Amino acid sequence: MILKGNIIYMCDKDTMIIRDKHYLIIQNRLVKGVFETVPERYQYEEIIDYGDKLIIPGMSDLHVHAPQYAFRGMGMDMELLEWLNEHAFLEEEKFSDEEYSNKAYKMFAEDLLQSPTTRACIFGTIHKESTYALAKMLDEMEMITHVGKVNMDRNSSISLQENTIESIKDTEWYIRTVIENCKNTKPIITPRFVPSCTDELMIMLAELREKYNLGVQSHLSENPTEVEWVLSLNRGAKHYGDAYDMFGLFGGNHKAIMAHCVYSGEEEMERMKENNVYVAHCPNSNFNLASGMAPIRKYLQKGIKVGLGSDIAGGTSISLFRAMQDAIIASKMNWRYLDSDKKPISSEEAFYMATMGGGSYFGKVGSFLEGYEADVLILNDEKYKCPHSLNSKERLERLIYLAESDVILEKYVRGKSIYKRN
Ligand SMILES: [Zn+2]
């Protein structure tokens, strides 16, 4: 298959490639390359000509809570811990009801399909059946997702607090059911955060991770009160990250994504680098819950892996265009108010984090370099009028700053069209 249009992608953190009226050649789900003319060996392949449209790689949302989608944009006048108790937990309790959860997850999945996201790491709730139903729903839509049944056996609301042994049994049932029945969805180990999980639960989750060779997703150093709480709960931990690492849930021989990382100190950052832990940067959520501004320039300079997360419903928008815009704004505020040595993130760097940075969690994903998996977005920006003509880079920059989701004309995952706007 060959897609023709104005093609933009990153080939590393600093290098953006722009090729107008070029051909993106895809074979066996993989990118073969971007060419000015179709090479002879591909001359009998079908060409889909998108004219003047922009063609970019699919985006990876490294942190999103599917059950919270229903109340996004509400109850945001609080900080994290109060917000969890007053809003998030109350909504998540409803997912023990199959009818409610099916209805809510369908709304989430349908909107995700129309968004720029082609791959995502997603939190469900503690409920194994409804989280499996979500995994299956996404699997059938053919997005590539890692979906986790959440674990919580302490400090939760009464109806969300699990018995430790039951929590592990349910998690293993969930993992096996997803592995047996889903092609595009994988399970992922999902301790909610340290305050929600006893040491016993953490130890057993690490065993499951090892047994099924899975990744881990959780939260890290999001809010100052939370960080203090973690260190008072786990007095042996050198820092918040250590409270995962001491149980084997913080990267190293497996992949791990930690959302937020706003208050990670030098030692925690070093451990993240050593263990290859991914930062899921969720700036919109960090603004809404007054958490702060994550030092993303510092992570990038240290060579720590960074991707973006919508963090619904701490974040209000499922669009990673919004996450890109907010990542840039957060870095500008960080530079102005906190650390004038750390220059703001450019639009190229934000585009890198949304595509190639987060995509690397899934393998060779998020670029059009040869051998990358062919996740592709066709963008229609016609609704943004301009009296003079814009080049492709200006058009992309404007899409990032205008940050809307409804510009996706068509979406391909692994070379297959899975969504087309009517
Ligand atoms: Zn979160």
Coordinates of C-alpha atoms and ligand atoms in Angstrom, one line a residue:
M1 CA 0.0 0.0 0.0
I2 CA 1.2 3.5 -0.8
L3 CA -0.1 6.7 0.8
K4 CA 0.6 10.0 -0.9
G5 CA 0.5 13.4 0.8
N6 CA 2.5 15.9 2.9
I7 CA 4.5 13.6 5.2
I8 CA 5.9 14.7 8.6
Y9 CA 7.7 12.5 11.1
M10 CA 10.6 12.6 13.6
C11 CA 13.6 10.4 13.1
D12 CA 15.0 11.3 16.6
K13 CA 14.3 13.7 19.4
D14 CA 15.6 16.7 17.5
T15 CA 15.2 15.9 13.8
M16 CA 11.9 16.5 12.0
I17 CA 11.5 15.2 8.5
I18 CA 9.1 17.0 6.2
R19 CA 8.4 15.6 2.7
D20 CA 5.7 17.3 0.7
K21 CA 3.8 15.3 -2.0
H22 CA 5.8 12.2 -1.2
Y23 CA 4.9 8.5 -1.1
L24 CA 4.7 6.5 2.2
I25 CA 5.2 2.9 1.2
I26 CA 3.9 0.2 3.6
Q27 CA 4.4 -3.5 3.2
N28 CA 3.4 -6.3 5.6
R29 CA 2.3 -3.7 8.2
L30 CA 5.7 -2.1 8.2
V31 CA 7.0 1.2 6.7
K32 CA 9.4 0.6 3.8
G33 CA 10.2 4.3 3.4
V34 CA 9.2 7.7 2.2
F35 CA 10.0 8.4 -1.5
E36 CA 9.6 11.3 -3.9
T37 CA 8.7 8.9 -6.7
V38 CA 7.4 5.4 -6.4
P39 CA 10.4 3.0 -6.8
E40 CA 10.0 0.5 -9.6
R41 CA 9.6 -2.5 -7.3
Y42 CA 6.4 -1.0 -5.9
Q43 CA 4.9 0.3 -9.1
Y44 CA 2.0 -2.1 -9.1
E45 CA 0.9 -1.3 -5.5
E46 CA -2.3 0.7 -5.0
I47 CA -1.8 4.4 -4.3
I48 CA -4.1 6.3 -2.1
D49 CA -3.7 10.0 -2.9
Y50 CA -4.6 12.3 0.0
G51 CA -3.7 15.4 -2.0
D52 CA -2.7 18.3 0.2
K53 CA -3.4 16.5 3.5
L54 CA -0.8 16.0 6.2
I55 CA 0.3 12.5 7.0
I56 CA 1.9 11.8 10.4
P57 CA 2.7 8.8 12.6
G58 CA 0.0 7.6 15.1
M59 CA 0.3 8.7 18.7
S60 CA 0.7 6.8 21.9
D61 CA -1.2 7.8 25.0
L62 CA 0.9 6.3 27.9
H63 CA -1.5 7.1 30.6
V64 CA -5.3 7.2 30.6
H65 CA -8.1 6.0 33.0
A66 CA -10.9 4.7 30.9
P67 CA -13.6 4.6 33.7
Q68 CA -13.0 8.2 34.5
Y69 CA -13.9 9.4 31.0
A70 CA -17.5 9.9 32.1
F71 CA -16.7 12.7 34.5
R72 CA -14.0 14.5 32.7
G73 CA -14.2 18.3 33.0
M74 CA -16.0 18.1 36.3
G75 CA -15.0 18.5 40.0
M76 CA -11.6 19.9 39.3
D77 CA -11.4 22.4 42.2
M78 CA -9.3 20.0 44.3
E79 CA -5.9 18.5 44.6
L80 CA -5.1 14.9 43.9
L81 CA -6.0 13.0 47.2
E82 CA -9.2 14.8 47.8
W83 CA -10.2 14.5 44.1
L84 CA -9.6 10.7 44.2
N85 CA -11.9 10.3 47.2
E86 CA -14.6 12.8 46.1
H87 CA -14.8 11.9 42.5
A88 CA -12.6 9.2 41.0
F89 CA -13.3 6.5 43.5
L90 CA -17.1 7.2 43.5
E91 CA -17.2 6.9 39.7
E92 CA -15.0 3.8 39.6
E93 CA -17.3 2.0 42.1
K94 CA -20.0 2.0 39.4
F95 CA -18.0 -0.4 37.3
S96 CA -19.1 -3.4 39.3
D97 CA -22.3 -3.0 37.3
E98 CA -22.0 -4.6 33.9
E99 CA -24.6 -2.6 32.2
Y100 CA -23.2 0.7 33.4
S101 CA -19.6 -0.2 32.6
N102 CA -20.5 -1.4 29.1
K103 CA -22.2 1.9 28.4
A104 CA -19.4 4.0 29.8
Y105 CA -16.6 2.0 28.2
K106 CA -18.3 2.1 24.8
M107 CA -18.3 5.9 24.9
F108 CA -14.7 6.0 25.9
A109 CA -13.6 3.5 23.2
E110 CA -15.6 5.2 20.4
D111 CA -14.0 8.5 21.2
L112 CA -10.5 7.0 21.5
L113 CA -11.0 5.5 18.1
Q114 CA -11.6 9.0 16.6
S115 CA -8.7 10.6 18.5
P116 CA -5.1 10.8 17.3
T117 CA -4.2 7.8 19.6
T118 CA -3.3 4.6 17.9
R119 CA -1.7 2.9 20.9
A120 CA -2.4 3.4 24.6
C121 CA -1.7 2.1 28.1
I122 CA -5.0 2.2 30.0
F123 CA -6.2 1.8 33.6
G124 CA -9.5 -0.1 34.1
T125 CA -10.9 -0.5 37.7
I126 CA -10.5 -3.2 40.3
H127 CA -13.4 -5.1 38.6
K128 CA -12.1 -8.0 36.5
E129 CA -15.1 -8.6 34.3
S130 CA -15.7 -5.0 33.3
T131 CA -12.0 -4.4 32.7
Y132 CA -11.9 -7.5 30.5
A133 CA -15.0 -6.2 28.6
L134 CA -13.0 -3.0 28.0
A135 CA -10.0 -4.9 26.8
K136 CA -12.1 -6.9 24.4
M137 CA -13.9 -3.8 23.1
L138 CA -10.6 -2.1 22.3
D139 CA -9.2 -5.3 20.8
E140 CA -12.1 -5.5 18.4
M141 CA -11.5 -1.9 17.3
E142 CA -7.9 -2.9 16.4
M143 CA -6.1 -0.2 18.4
I144 CA -3.0 -1.5 20.1
T145 CA -3.6 -1.2 23.9
H146 CA -2.2 -2.5 27.2
V147 CA -5.1 -2.5 29.6
G148 CA -4.7 -3.1 33.4
K149 CA -7.0 -4.4 36.1
V150 CA -6.3 -2.0 38.9
N151 CA -5.1 -3.3 42.3
M152 CA -6.0 -1.6 45.6
D153 CA -6.0 -3.4 49.0
R154 CA -5.6 -0.4 51.4
N155 CA -6.6 3.2 51.8
S156 CA -9.5 3.0 49.3
S157 CA -13.2 3.6 49.6
I158 CA -15.0 0.6 51.2
S159 CA -16.3 -0.8 47.9
L160 CA -13.1 -0.4 46.0
Q161 CA -10.9 -2.0 48.7
E162 CA -9.8 -5.5 47.7
N163 CA -8.8 -8.5 49.8
T164 CA -5.2 -9.1 48.9
I165 CA -5.5 -12.7 47.9
E166 CA -8.7 -12.0 45.9
S167 CA -7.0 -9.1 44.2
I168 CA -4.3 -11.4 43.0
K169 CA -6.7 -14.2 42.0
D170 CA -8.8 -11.7 40.0
T171 CA -5.7 -10.3 38.4
E172 CA -4.5 -13.7 37.2
W173 CA -7.9 -14.5 35.9
Y174 CA -7.9 -11.2 34.0
I175 CA -4.4 -11.7 32.6
R176 CA -5.1 -15.2 31.3
T177 CA -8.5 -14.2 29.8
V178 CA -7.0 -11.3 27.9
I179 CA -4.0 -13.4 26.7
E180 CA -6.3 -16.1 25.5
N181 CA -9.0 -14.0 23.8
C182 CA -7.3 -10.8 22.6
K183 CA -5.0 -10.1 19.7
N184 CA -4.4 -6.4 19.9
T185 CA -4.9 -5.9 23.7
K186 CA -2.3 -7.0 26.2
P187 CA -2.7 -7.1 30.0
I188 CA -0.4 -4.8 32.1
I189 CA 0.3 -5.0 35.9
T190 CA -1.5 -2.0 37.4
P191 CA -1.0 -1.2 41.1
R192 CA -3.0 2.0 41.5
F193 CA -0.2 3.7 43.5
V194 CA 1.8 2.9 46.6
P195 CA -0.8 4.2 49.1
S196 CA -3.4 1.8 47.6
C197 CA -1.2 -1.3 47.8
T198 CA 0.2 -3.3 50.7
D199 CA 3.7 -4.8 50.6
E200 CA 2.2 -8.3 50.2
L201 CA 0.1 -7.2 47.2
M202 CA 3.2 -5.7 45.6
I203 CA 5.2 -8.8 46.1
M204 CA 2.5 -11.0 44.5
L205 CA 2.0 -8.5 41.6
A206 CA 5.7 -8.8 40.9
E207 CA 5.4 -12.5 40.7
L208 CA 2.5 -12.3 38.2
R209 CA 4.6 -9.8 36.2
E210 CA 7.4 -12.2 36.0
K211 CA 5.2 -15.3 35.3
Y212 CA 3.4 -13.7 32.4
N213 CA 6.3 -11.4 31.3
L214 CA 4.2 -8.1 31.5
G215 CA 4.9 -4.4 31.8
V216 CA 3.9 -2.3 34.8
Q217 CA 2.0 1.0 34.9
S218 CA 1.4 3.2 37.9
H219 CA 1.8 6.7 39.4
L220 CA 4.9 8.5 40.7
S221 CA 5.6 11.7 42.6
E222 CA 2.5 13.5 41.4
N223 CA 1.7 15.7 44.4
P224 CA 3.7 16.8 47.4
T225 CA 1.2 15.4 50.0
E226 CA 1.1 12.1 48.1
V227 CA 4.9 11.9 48.1
E228 CA 5.0 12.5 51.9
W229 CA 2.3 9.9 52.5
V230 CA 4.2 7.3 50.5
L231 CA 7.4 7.8 52.5
S232 CA 5.4 7.6 55.8
L233 CA 3.8 4.4 54.6
N234 CA 7.0 2.8 53.4
R235 CA 9.8 4.0 55.8
G236 CA 12.4 1.7 54.2
A237 CA 12.0 3.4 50.8
K238 CA 14.7 5.9 49.8
H239 CA 12.2 7.7 47.5
Y240 CA 8.8 7.1 46.0
G241 CA 10.3 5.1 43.1
D242 CA 12.2 2.9 45.5
A243 CA 8.8 1.9 47.0
Y244 CA 8.1 0.2 43.7
D245 CA 11.6 -0.9 42.9
M246 CA 12.1 -2.8 46.2
F247 CA 9.3 -5.1 45.0
G248 CA 10.5 -5.4 41.4
L249 CA 7.8 -3.1 39.9
F250 CA 10.0 -0.3 38.6
G251 CA 11.6 -1.3 35.3
G252 CA 14.9 -3.0 35.0
N253 CA 14.2 -6.4 33.5
H254 CA 10.7 -5.3 32.4
K255 CA 9.0 -2.2 31.0
A256 CA 7.4 0.2 33.4
I257 CA 5.5 3.5 32.9
M258 CA 5.2 6.0 35.7
A259 CA 2.7 8.8 35.3
H260 CA 3.5 12.4 36.3
C261 CA 6.9 12.4 37.9
V262 CA 6.5 16.1 38.9
Y263 CA 8.4 15.9 42.2
S264 CA 11.1 13.3 41.4
G265 CA 14.4 14.2 42.9
E266 CA 17.9 13.5 41.5
E267 CA 18.1 10.1 43.1
E268 CA 14.7 9.0 41.8
M269 CA 15.6 10.3 38.3
E270 CA 18.9 8.3 38.4
R271 CA 17.0 5.2 39.3
M272 CA 14.5 5.8 36.5
K273 CA 17.3 6.2 34.0
E274 CA 19.1 3.1 35.3
N275 CA 15.9 1.0 35.2
N276 CA 14.7 2.4 31.8
V277 CA 11.5 3.6 33.4
Y278 CA 9.2 5.7 31.1
V279 CA 7.8 9.0 32.2
A280 CA 4.2 9.5 31.1
H281 CA 4.0 13.3 31.1
C282 CA 0.4 14.4 31.8
P283 CA 0.6 18.2 31.8
N284 CA -3.2 18.9 31.5
S285 CA -3.9 16.8 34.6
N286 CA -1.0 18.4 36.4
F287 CA -2.6 21.8 35.8
N288 CA -6.1 20.8 36.7
L289 CA -5.2 19.1 40.0
A290 CA -2.7 21.9 40.7
S291 CA 0.0 19.2 40.9
G292 CA 2.7 21.3 39.3
M293 CA 5.0 21.3 36.3
A294 CA 7.1 18.2 35.6
P295 CA 10.8 19.0 34.7
I296 CA 10.6 17.4 31.3
R297 CA 13.6 19.2 29.8
K298 CA 15.7 17.6 32.6
Y299 CA 14.3 14.1 31.9
L300 CA 15.1 14.6 28.2
Q301 CA 18.6 15.9 29.0
K302 CA 19.3 12.9 31.2
G303 CA 18.1 10.5 28.4
I304 CA 15.1 9.3 30.4
K305 CA 12.3 8.0 28.1
V306 CA 9.3 10.4 28.0
G307 CA 5.9 10.0 26.4
L308 CA 2.7 11.8 26.8
G309 CA -0.5 10.9 28.7
S310 CA -4.0 12.4 28.5
D311 CA -4.6 11.2 32.1
I312 CA -8.4 11.3 31.7
A313 CA -10.0 12.5 34.0
G314 CA -7.3 14.4 35.8
G315 CA -6.8 15.6 32.2
T316 CA -9.9 16.8 30.4
S317 CA -9.1 15.9 26.8
I318 CA -8.5 12.6 25.2
S319 CA -6.6 14.3 22.3
L320 CA -2.8 14.1 22.4
F321 CA -2.7 17.3 20.4
R322 CA -3.9 18.9 23.7
A323 CA -1.2 17.0 25.6
M324 CA 1.4 18.4 23.2
Q325 CA 0.2 21.9 23.6
D326 CA 0.1 21.6 27.4
A327 CA 3.5 20.0 27.5
I328 CA 4.9 23.1 25.8
I329 CA 3.1 25.5 28.1
A330 CA 4.1 23.6 31.2
S331 CA 7.7 23.7 30.1
K332 CA 7.5 27.5 29.4
M333 CA 6.1 28.1 32.9
N334 CA 8.7 25.7 34.4
W335 CA 11.4 27.8 32.7
R336 CA 9.9 31.1 33.7
Y337 CA 9.1 30.3 37.3
L338 CA 11.2 27.4 38.4
D339 CA 14.4 26.8 36.4
S340 CA 15.6 29.3 33.9
D341 CA 18.4 26.9 32.8
K342 CA 15.9 24.5 31.3
K343 CA 14.6 25.9 28.0
P344 CA 11.0 25.3 27.0
I345 CA 10.0 22.3 24.9
S346 CA 9.7 23.0 21.2
S347 CA 6.8 21.9 19.1
E348 CA 9.1 19.4 17.4
E349 CA 10.0 17.9 20.8
A350 CA 6.3 17.7 21.8
F351 CA 5.6 16.0 18.5
Y352 CA 8.4 13.6 19.2
M353 CA 7.1 12.7 22.7
A354 CA 3.5 12.1 21.3
T355 CA 4.8 9.9 18.4
M356 CA 8.2 8.3 18.7
G357 CA 8.9 8.9 22.4
G358 CA 5.8 7.2 23.7
G359 CA 5.7 4.9 20.7
S360 CA 9.0 3.3 21.7
Y361 CA 7.2 1.7 24.6
F362 CA 5.5 -0.5 22.0
G363 CA 8.6 -1.2 19.9
K364 CA 9.5 0.4 16.6
V365 CA 6.5 2.7 16.7
G366 CA 5.8 6.4 16.0
S367 CA 8.0 7.2 13.0
F368 CA 8.2 6.5 9.3
L369 CA 11.7 5.2 9.3
E370 CA 12.2 1.9 7.5
G371 CA 11.0 -1.0 9.6
Y372 CA 8.7 1.0 11.9
E373 CA 5.1 -0.4 12.4
A374 CA 2.8 1.5 10.0
D375 CA 0.6 3.5 12.4
V376 CA -0.5 6.5 10.3
L377 CA -2.8 9.5 10.8
I378 CA -4.3 11.5 7.9
L379 CA -5.1 15.0 9.1
N380 CA -7.7 17.4 7.7
D381 CA -7.0 21.0 8.8
E382 CA -9.2 22.6 6.2
K383 CA -11.5 24.1 8.8
Y384 CA -8.6 26.4 10.0
K385 CA -8.8 29.1 7.4
C386 CA -5.8 31.4 6.6
P387 CA -5.6 34.2 4.0
H388 CA -2.1 33.1 3.0
S389 CA -0.7 29.7 2.3
L390 CA 1.1 27.8 5.1
N391 CA 3.8 25.3 4.7
S392 CA 3.5 21.8 6.2
K393 CA 5.5 22.6 9.4
E394 CA 3.3 25.7 10.1
R395 CA 0.2 23.6 9.6
L396 CA 1.4 21.0 12.1
E397 CA 2.4 23.6 14.6
R398 CA -1.0 25.1 14.4
L399 CA -2.7 21.8 14.9
I400 CA -0.6 21.3 18.0
Y401 CA -1.4 24.7 19.5
L402 CA -5.1 24.6 18.5
A403 CA -5.2 21.2 20.0
E404 CA -8.5 19.7 18.7
S405 CA -9.2 16.1 18.1
D406 CA -11.6 16.2 15.2
V407 CA -9.0 16.7 12.6
I408 CA -8.4 13.0 12.1
L409 CA -9.6 12.0 8.6
E410 CA -8.3 8.5 8.6
K411 CA -6.3 6.3 11.0
Y412 CA -4.2 3.3 10.2
V413 CA -2.8 0.8 12.7
R414 CA -0.1 -1.6 11.5
G415 CA -1.0 -0.7 7.9
K416 CA -4.7 -1.3 8.3
S417 CA -7.3 1.5 8.1
I418 CA -9.4 1.2 11.4
Y419 CA -11.2 4.6 11.3
K420 CA -12.3 6.9 8.6
R421 CA -14.3 10.1 9.2
N422 CA -17.5 10.2 7.1
Ligands
ZN1 ZN -3.5 8.5 36.5

